[in-house]
């Protein structure tokens, strides 16, 4: 009876019924209850002694032991110095190994090792090289679970610092940048896909469940965090990778590495990503890459060259070829976006939208697409609708599309929200809606825009 009461108290404190071991002894449950009571109110010093006892005697009682244990050791590291601090750091590493031993299905080695590296950085433990080595270990051990946004940024920041100090090669920084950007884009796409489904349900007027609201909140928070990290990493790279530095860097190695496909591909990709395409080196790299390895990338690069020369038909041919051959969703999106931009510039809006839609289908986090489509809708107002009211109603559609851009890509939120507000200011006024008597009705568009919009209720 006593064990049952203690178990119920323990469960109430921990809030993790599924994580309570059926084999937990009465003593373990008692100790765990004391530990949890202190840990939940952040009295980590008081929780430390029962925490250490549980690790030794009851390591499988509950996963909460490791969740709270991380916080306890973080607290100890932050509030100690010297040898004592290093001992707590070593114990944090040990705790993560214990978690993997006793709760393997819940262990995320990439994030756990990265957490150690981040703690080292935040508390000035070890040299920059030692911290970087720890991040490298996290990445090489389990990059799939290395998802700490701040950790990814600090990892790259350390790489830049070490390169500037002459301790690692510039190419290593470039390679890390490419790997991290791929990682960040993949995570952003995952959250963008989840949010897109919620937004579509919202726009259809369907009420969200509590679970869907939670998904929406988590997606928006993570999209915001990763957007900031991506911007920070790009800013850091910008210092190292402007055209004035890149071109001589690659020119110096060209003769020695011109038959190394990976090197030529990487060099051409770096120059195009930094808009260094008007250099003779870029032309040389593209032509050499096309000789060594004709591919989706070379088709794209040839399209860029044709575009620069004003050969629009040839550029379109190369871009289409590139998109069809491309396996990488992010690269495919980039090609489709380039095509869409070309057609938008020529006011061929229907074709442009088709390519924008293909771009965002390949890369769901590409929020800029929605701003571009909104712009085309707004510019078509005079050509959509038979009455002045119908023509102005297109601005509601444009506003909704612009607002979506900021939800999908938080880095665009300020611009997207201001743009959406401007479009709403151009839409029919309350007086016009009252005069027309069509509040709540749907207006369909028969021009290239298609679709419909609901007139706001008064």
Short mmCIF file of N, CA and C in Angstrom, two decimals, residues 271-407:
data_model
loop_
_atom_site.label_atom_id
_atom_site.label_comp_id
_atom_site.label_asym_id
_atom_site.label_seq_id
_atom_site.Cartn_x
_atom_site.Cartn_y
_atom_site.Cartn_z
N UNK A 271 31.02 30.31 -56.33
CA UNK A 271 31.02 31.57 -57.07
C UNK A 271 29.59 31.98 -57.43
N UNK A 272 28.77 31.01 -57.81
CA UNK A 272 27.41 31.37 -58.20
C UNK A 272 26.59 31.76 -56.98
N UNK A 273 26.84 31.14 -55.84
CA UNK A 273 26.08 31.48 -54.64
C UNK A 273 26.40 32.88 -54.15
N UNK A 274 27.60 33.36 -54.46
CA UNK A 274 28.01 34.72 -54.05
C UNK A 274 27.91 35.72 -55.20
N UNK A 275 27.24 35.30 -56.29
CA UNK A 275 27.01 36.18 -57.44
C UNK A 275 28.32 36.68 -58.05
N UNK A 276 29.31 35.80 -58.12
CA UNK A 276 30.58 36.13 -58.76
C UNK A 276 30.60 35.60 -60.19
N UNK A 277 29.48 35.67 -60.87
CA UNK A 277 29.33 35.00 -62.17
C UNK A 277 29.83 35.81 -63.35
N UNK A 278 30.20 37.06 -63.13
CA UNK A 278 30.69 37.86 -64.26
C UNK A 278 32.22 37.78 -64.40
N UNK A 279 32.82 36.85 -63.64
CA UNK A 279 34.27 36.69 -63.71
C UNK A 279 34.65 35.66 -64.79
N UNK A 280 35.82 35.81 -65.35
CA UNK A 280 36.32 34.85 -66.33
C UNK A 280 36.49 33.48 -65.70
N UNK A 281 36.84 33.47 -64.42
CA UNK A 281 37.03 32.20 -63.72
C UNK A 281 35.74 31.39 -63.71
N UNK A 282 34.61 32.05 -63.51
CA UNK A 282 33.34 31.33 -63.48
C UNK A 282 33.07 30.65 -64.83
N UNK A 283 33.31 31.36 -65.91
CA UNK A 283 33.12 30.78 -67.25
C UNK A 283 34.03 29.57 -67.41
N UNK A 284 35.27 29.70 -67.00
CA UNK A 284 36.24 28.61 -67.11
C UNK A 284 35.79 27.40 -66.31
N UNK A 285 35.33 27.63 -65.08
CA UNK A 285 34.90 26.55 -64.22
C UNK A 285 33.68 25.82 -64.80
N UNK A 286 32.73 26.58 -65.30
CA UNK A 286 31.51 25.98 -65.86
C UNK A 286 31.84 25.13 -67.07
N UNK A 287 32.66 25.66 -67.95
CA UNK A 287 33.03 24.91 -69.16
C UNK A 287 33.80 23.64 -68.79
N UNK A 288 34.67 23.75 -67.80
CA UNK A 288 35.44 22.57 -67.36
C UNK A 288 34.52 21.55 -66.69
N UNK A 289 33.60 22.01 -65.88
CA UNK A 289 32.67 21.10 -65.21
C UNK A 289 31.78 20.39 -66.22
N UNK A 290 31.37 21.11 -67.25
CA UNK A 290 30.54 20.50 -68.29
C UNK A 290 31.30 19.43 -69.06
N UNK A 291 32.61 19.59 -69.15
CA UNK A 291 33.45 18.58 -69.80
C UNK A 291 33.63 17.36 -68.91
N UNK A 292 33.87 17.61 -67.63
CA UNK A 292 34.14 16.52 -66.69
C UNK A 292 32.89 15.76 -66.27
N UNK A 293 31.80 16.50 -66.06
CA UNK A 293 30.60 15.89 -65.47
C UNK A 293 29.34 16.65 -65.87
N UNK A 294 28.84 16.43 -67.07
CA UNK A 294 27.57 17.06 -67.45
C UNK A 294 26.49 16.63 -66.47
N UNK A 295 25.77 17.59 -65.90
CA UNK A 295 24.79 17.26 -64.86
C UNK A 295 23.76 18.36 -64.75
N UNK A 296 22.86 18.19 -63.79
CA UNK A 296 21.85 19.22 -63.53
C UNK A 296 22.53 20.54 -63.16
N UNK A 297 23.60 20.45 -62.39
CA UNK A 297 24.30 21.67 -61.99
C UNK A 297 24.92 22.38 -63.18
N UNK A 298 25.57 21.62 -64.04
CA UNK A 298 26.21 22.27 -65.19
C UNK A 298 25.16 22.91 -66.09
N UNK A 299 24.02 22.25 -66.23
CA UNK A 299 22.94 22.84 -67.03
C UNK A 299 22.49 24.17 -66.42
N UNK A 300 22.41 24.21 -65.11
CA UNK A 300 22.01 25.45 -64.43
C UNK A 300 23.05 26.54 -64.65
N UNK A 301 24.31 26.17 -64.48
CA UNK A 301 25.37 27.16 -64.66
C UNK A 301 25.42 27.66 -66.10
N UNK A 302 25.22 26.76 -67.06
CA UNK A 302 25.19 27.17 -68.46
C UNK A 302 24.00 28.10 -68.71
N UNK A 303 22.91 27.85 -68.02
CA UNK A 303 21.76 28.74 -68.12
C UNK A 303 22.10 30.13 -67.62
N UNK A 304 22.83 30.20 -66.51
CA UNK A 304 23.24 31.51 -65.98
C UNK A 304 24.12 32.25 -66.97
N UNK A 305 25.05 31.52 -67.59
CA UNK A 305 25.93 32.14 -68.58
C UNK A 305 25.12 32.64 -69.78
N UNK A 306 24.19 31.82 -70.26
CA UNK A 306 23.36 32.22 -71.40
C UNK A 306 22.52 33.44 -71.05
N UNK A 307 22.03 33.47 -69.84
CA UNK A 307 21.22 34.61 -69.39
C UNK A 307 22.05 35.89 -69.37
N UNK A 308 23.29 35.77 -68.87
CA UNK A 308 24.18 36.94 -68.82
C UNK A 308 24.48 37.47 -70.23
N UNK A 309 24.49 36.57 -71.19
CA UNK A 309 24.79 36.98 -72.57
C UNK A 309 23.55 37.44 -73.32
N UNK A 310 22.40 37.41 -72.65
CA UNK A 310 21.16 37.84 -73.29
C UNK A 310 20.53 36.78 -74.17
N UNK A 311 20.98 35.53 -74.04
CA UNK A 311 20.44 34.44 -74.85
C UNK A 311 19.30 33.76 -74.08
N UNK A 312 18.14 34.43 -74.04
CA UNK A 312 17.04 34.00 -73.18
C UNK A 312 16.50 32.62 -73.53
N UNK A 313 16.33 32.33 -74.82
CA UNK A 313 15.78 31.04 -75.23
C UNK A 313 16.70 29.90 -74.81
N UNK A 314 18.01 30.11 -74.99
CA UNK A 314 18.97 29.09 -74.61
C UNK A 314 19.02 28.93 -73.09
N UNK A 315 18.91 30.06 -72.38
CA UNK A 315 18.91 30.00 -70.92
C UNK A 315 17.72 29.19 -70.41
N UNK A 316 16.54 29.43 -71.00
CA UNK A 316 15.34 28.69 -70.61
C UNK A 316 15.52 27.19 -70.84
N UNK A 317 16.11 26.87 -71.96
CA UNK A 317 16.35 25.46 -72.30
C UNK A 317 17.26 24.80 -71.26
N UNK A 318 18.34 25.49 -70.90
CA UNK A 318 19.27 24.94 -69.92
C UNK A 318 18.60 24.80 -68.54
N UNK A 319 17.83 25.81 -68.14
CA UNK A 319 17.17 25.76 -66.84
C UNK A 319 16.17 24.61 -66.76
N UNK A 320 15.37 24.45 -67.80
CA UNK A 320 14.40 23.35 -67.82
C UNK A 320 15.13 22.00 -67.74
N UNK A 321 16.20 21.90 -68.47
CA UNK A 321 17.01 20.67 -68.47
C UNK A 321 17.57 20.41 -67.08
N UNK A 322 18.04 21.47 -66.43
CA UNK A 322 18.60 21.34 -65.09
C UNK A 322 17.55 20.86 -64.09
N UNK A 323 16.37 21.47 -64.13
CA UNK A 323 15.30 21.10 -63.19
C UNK A 323 14.89 19.64 -63.37
N UNK A 324 14.80 19.21 -64.61
CA UNK A 324 14.38 17.83 -64.88
C UNK A 324 15.41 16.82 -64.40
N UNK A 325 16.68 17.20 -64.43
CA UNK A 325 17.74 16.27 -64.06
C UNK A 325 18.09 16.32 -62.57
N UNK A 326 17.55 17.33 -61.89
CA UNK A 326 17.96 17.58 -60.52
C UNK A 326 17.30 16.63 -59.52
N UNK A 327 18.09 16.03 -58.63
CA UNK A 327 17.56 15.17 -57.58
C UNK A 327 17.45 15.89 -56.24
N UNK A 328 18.28 16.89 -56.04
CA UNK A 328 18.29 17.63 -54.78
C UNK A 328 17.13 18.63 -54.77
N UNK A 329 16.17 18.49 -53.84
CA UNK A 329 15.00 19.38 -53.81
C UNK A 329 15.36 20.86 -53.71
N UNK A 330 16.37 21.20 -52.90
CA UNK A 330 16.75 22.60 -52.74
C UNK A 330 17.30 23.17 -54.05
N UNK A 331 18.09 22.36 -54.75
CA UNK A 331 18.63 22.81 -56.03
C UNK A 331 17.53 22.91 -57.09
N UNK A 332 16.62 21.96 -57.06
CA UNK A 332 15.49 21.99 -58.00
C UNK A 332 14.67 23.27 -57.77
N UNK A 333 14.44 23.59 -56.50
CA UNK A 333 13.68 24.80 -56.16
C UNK A 333 14.38 26.05 -56.66
N UNK A 334 15.69 26.06 -56.54
CA UNK A 334 16.47 27.22 -57.00
C UNK A 334 16.32 27.43 -58.50
N UNK A 335 16.32 26.34 -59.25
CA UNK A 335 16.17 26.44 -60.71
C UNK A 335 14.78 26.95 -61.07
N UNK A 336 13.76 26.36 -60.45
CA UNK A 336 12.39 26.78 -60.74
C UNK A 336 12.16 28.24 -60.35
N UNK A 337 12.78 28.65 -59.24
CA UNK A 337 12.63 30.04 -58.81
C UNK A 337 13.26 30.98 -59.83
N UNK A 338 14.40 30.57 -60.35
CA UNK A 338 15.08 31.40 -61.36
C UNK A 338 14.20 31.54 -62.61
N UNK A 339 13.59 30.44 -63.02
CA UNK A 339 12.69 30.48 -64.17
C UNK A 339 11.49 31.38 -63.88
N UNK A 340 10.93 31.24 -62.69
CA UNK A 340 9.77 32.06 -62.32
C UNK A 340 10.11 33.54 -62.34
N UNK A 341 11.28 33.88 -61.82
CA UNK A 341 11.70 35.28 -61.79
C UNK A 341 11.81 35.85 -63.21
N UNK A 342 12.32 35.04 -64.12
CA UNK A 342 12.44 35.50 -65.51
C UNK A 342 11.08 35.81 -66.11
N UNK A 343 10.11 34.91 -65.90
CA UNK A 343 8.79 35.12 -66.48
C UNK A 343 8.04 36.25 -65.77
N UNK A 344 8.27 36.40 -64.47
CA UNK A 344 7.62 37.51 -63.76
C UNK A 344 8.14 38.84 -64.30
N UNK A 345 9.44 38.90 -64.58
CA UNK A 345 10.03 40.13 -65.12
C UNK A 345 9.48 40.50 -66.47
N UNK A 346 8.97 39.49 -67.17
CA UNK A 346 8.39 39.75 -68.50
C UNK A 346 6.87 39.85 -68.44
N UNK A 347 6.33 39.91 -67.22
CA UNK A 347 4.88 40.01 -66.98
C UNK A 347 4.12 38.81 -67.53
N UNK A 348 4.81 37.68 -67.64
CA UNK A 348 4.14 36.44 -68.03
C UNK A 348 3.76 35.73 -66.73
N UNK A 349 2.72 36.27 -66.07
CA UNK A 349 2.43 35.90 -64.69
C UNK A 349 1.96 34.46 -64.51
N UNK A 350 1.17 33.96 -65.42
CA UNK A 350 0.67 32.60 -65.27
C UNK A 350 1.82 31.59 -65.30
N UNK A 351 2.74 31.76 -66.25
CA UNK A 351 3.88 30.86 -66.33
C UNK A 351 4.78 31.03 -65.11
N UNK A 352 4.93 32.28 -64.68
CA UNK A 352 5.77 32.54 -63.51
C UNK A 352 5.20 31.82 -62.28
N UNK A 353 3.88 31.95 -62.08
CA UNK A 353 3.27 31.29 -60.92
C UNK A 353 3.48 29.78 -60.97
N UNK A 354 3.37 29.22 -62.15
CA UNK A 354 3.58 27.78 -62.29
C UNK A 354 4.96 27.36 -61.80
N UNK A 355 5.96 28.14 -62.16
CA UNK A 355 7.32 27.81 -61.72
C UNK A 355 7.52 28.11 -60.24
N UNK A 356 6.89 29.19 -59.74
CA UNK A 356 6.98 29.47 -58.31
C UNK A 356 6.38 28.32 -57.51
N UNK A 357 5.26 27.80 -57.97
CA UNK A 357 4.60 26.70 -57.27
C UNK A 357 5.46 25.45 -57.30
N UNK A 358 6.15 25.22 -58.40
CA UNK A 358 7.08 24.08 -58.46
C UNK A 358 8.25 24.29 -57.48
N UNK A 359 8.68 25.54 -57.37
CA UNK A 359 9.80 25.84 -56.46
C UNK A 359 9.42 25.53 -55.02
N UNK A 360 8.25 26.00 -54.60
CA UNK A 360 7.85 25.81 -53.20
C UNK A 360 7.43 24.36 -52.94
N UNK A 361 7.02 23.65 -53.98
CA UNK A 361 6.73 22.23 -53.81
C UNK A 361 8.01 21.46 -53.51
N UNK A 362 9.10 21.89 -54.15
CA UNK A 362 10.40 21.24 -53.92
C UNK A 362 11.01 21.67 -52.60
N UNK A 363 10.81 22.94 -52.23
CA UNK A 363 11.37 23.46 -50.99
C UNK A 363 10.28 24.25 -50.25
N UNK A 364 9.51 23.60 -49.39
CA UNK A 364 8.36 24.24 -48.74
C UNK A 364 8.69 25.47 -47.89
N UNK A 365 9.93 25.61 -47.46
CA UNK A 365 10.29 26.76 -46.63
C UNK A 365 10.64 28.00 -47.44
N UNK A 366 10.50 27.95 -48.76
CA UNK A 366 10.86 29.09 -49.61
C UNK A 366 9.71 30.12 -49.59
N UNK A 367 9.61 30.85 -48.50
CA UNK A 367 8.51 31.80 -48.32
C UNK A 367 8.48 32.94 -49.31
N UNK A 368 9.62 33.31 -49.87
CA UNK A 368 9.69 34.42 -50.81
C UNK A 368 8.76 34.20 -52.00
N UNK A 369 8.50 32.93 -52.33
CA UNK A 369 7.60 32.60 -53.44
C UNK A 369 6.24 33.27 -53.25
N UNK A 370 5.73 33.24 -52.03
CA UNK A 370 4.39 33.79 -51.78
C UNK A 370 4.36 35.31 -51.93
N UNK A 371 5.46 35.96 -51.58
CA UNK A 371 5.53 37.41 -51.80
C UNK A 371 5.52 37.73 -53.29
N UNK A 372 6.23 36.91 -54.06
CA UNK A 372 6.27 37.15 -55.51
C UNK A 372 4.90 36.93 -56.14
N UNK A 373 4.20 35.88 -55.72
CA UNK A 373 2.87 35.63 -56.27
C UNK A 373 1.91 36.74 -55.86
N UNK A 374 2.03 37.20 -54.62
CA UNK A 374 1.18 38.30 -54.14
C UNK A 374 1.40 39.55 -54.99
N UNK A 375 2.66 39.81 -55.32
CA UNK A 375 2.98 40.97 -56.16
C UNK A 375 2.32 40.86 -57.53
N UNK A 376 2.32 39.67 -58.09
CA UNK A 376 1.70 39.48 -59.41
C UNK A 376 0.18 39.64 -59.33
N UNK A 377 -0.41 39.15 -58.24
CA UNK A 377 -1.86 39.31 -58.06
C UNK A 377 -2.22 40.80 -58.00
N UNK A 378 -1.44 41.54 -57.20
CA UNK A 378 -1.73 42.96 -57.03
C UNK A 378 -1.60 43.72 -58.35
N UNK A 379 -0.59 43.36 -59.14
CA UNK A 379 -0.38 44.04 -60.41
C UNK A 379 -1.44 43.69 -61.46
N UNK A 380 -2.22 42.65 -61.17
CA UNK A 380 -3.25 42.21 -62.12
C UNK A 380 -4.64 42.72 -61.75
N UNK A 381 -4.72 43.57 -60.74
CA UNK A 381 -6.03 44.01 -60.24
C UNK A 381 -6.93 44.59 -61.33
N UNK A 382 -6.38 45.43 -62.18
CA UNK A 382 -7.20 46.07 -63.21
C UNK A 382 -7.69 45.10 -64.28
N UNK A 383 -7.08 43.92 -64.34
CA UNK A 383 -7.45 42.96 -65.38
C UNK A 383 -8.30 41.80 -64.84
N UNK A 384 -8.63 41.85 -63.57
CA UNK A 384 -9.39 40.76 -62.96
C UNK A 384 -10.70 41.30 -62.38
N UNK A 385 -11.80 40.95 -62.98
CA UNK A 385 -13.09 41.41 -62.48
C UNK A 385 -13.80 42.33 -63.45
N UNK A 386 -15.12 42.37 -63.35
CA UNK A 386 -15.94 43.20 -64.24
C UNK A 386 -16.31 44.53 -63.62
N UNK A 387 -16.35 44.59 -62.31
CA UNK A 387 -16.71 45.83 -61.62
C UNK A 387 -15.52 46.34 -60.84
N UNK A 388 -15.61 47.58 -60.39
CA UNK A 388 -14.51 48.14 -59.59
C UNK A 388 -14.33 47.32 -58.30
N UNK A 389 -15.43 46.92 -57.70
CA UNK A 389 -15.36 46.14 -56.47
C UNK A 389 -14.60 44.83 -56.70
N UNK A 390 -14.94 44.13 -57.79
CA UNK A 390 -14.29 42.86 -58.10
C UNK A 390 -12.80 43.06 -58.38
N UNK A 391 -12.47 44.16 -59.06
CA UNK A 391 -11.06 44.44 -59.35
C UNK A 391 -10.27 44.66 -58.06
N UNK A 392 -10.86 45.41 -57.13
CA UNK A 392 -10.18 45.70 -55.88
C UNK A 392 -10.11 44.48 -54.96
N UNK A 393 -11.06 43.57 -55.14
CA UNK A 393 -11.11 42.39 -54.27
C UNK A 393 -9.86 41.53 -54.42
N UNK A 394 -9.18 41.64 -55.53
CA UNK A 394 -7.97 40.85 -55.75
C UNK A 394 -6.92 41.17 -54.68
N UNK A 395 -7.00 42.38 -54.09
CA UNK A 395 -6.02 42.76 -53.07
C UNK A 395 -6.17 41.93 -51.80
N UNK A 396 -7.37 41.44 -51.51
CA UNK A 396 -7.52 40.54 -50.36
C UNK A 396 -6.74 39.25 -50.60
N UNK A 397 -6.83 38.74 -51.81
CA UNK A 397 -6.10 37.53 -52.16
C UNK A 397 -4.60 37.78 -52.09
N UNK A 398 -4.17 38.93 -52.59
CA UNK A 398 -2.75 39.29 -52.55
C UNK A 398 -2.27 39.42 -51.11
N UNK A 399 -3.12 40.01 -50.25
CA UNK A 399 -2.75 40.19 -48.84
C UNK A 399 -2.58 38.84 -48.15
N UNK A 400 -3.50 37.93 -48.39
CA UNK A 400 -3.40 36.60 -47.78
C UNK A 400 -2.13 35.88 -48.22
N UNK A 401 -1.80 36.02 -49.50
CA UNK A 401 -0.61 35.36 -50.02
C UNK A 401 0.66 35.98 -49.42
N UNK A 402 0.68 37.30 -49.29
CA UNK A 402 1.84 37.97 -48.69
C UNK A 402 2.02 37.57 -47.24
N UNK A 403 0.91 37.52 -46.50
CA UNK A 403 0.98 37.15 -45.08
C UNK A 403 1.53 35.73 -44.92
N UNK A 404 1.18 34.84 -45.84
CA UNK A 404 1.66 33.47 -45.76
C UNK A 404 3.19 33.43 -45.86
N UNK A 405 3.77 34.32 -46.63
CA UNK A 405 5.23 34.34 -46.78
C UNK A 405 5.91 34.50 -45.44
N UNK A 406 5.38 35.38 -44.59
CA UNK A 406 5.97 35.63 -43.29
C UNK A 406 5.78 34.48 -42.32
N UNK A 407 4.69 33.72 -42.49
CA UNK A 407 4.46 32.57 -41.62
C UNK A 407 5.40 31.43 -41.99
#
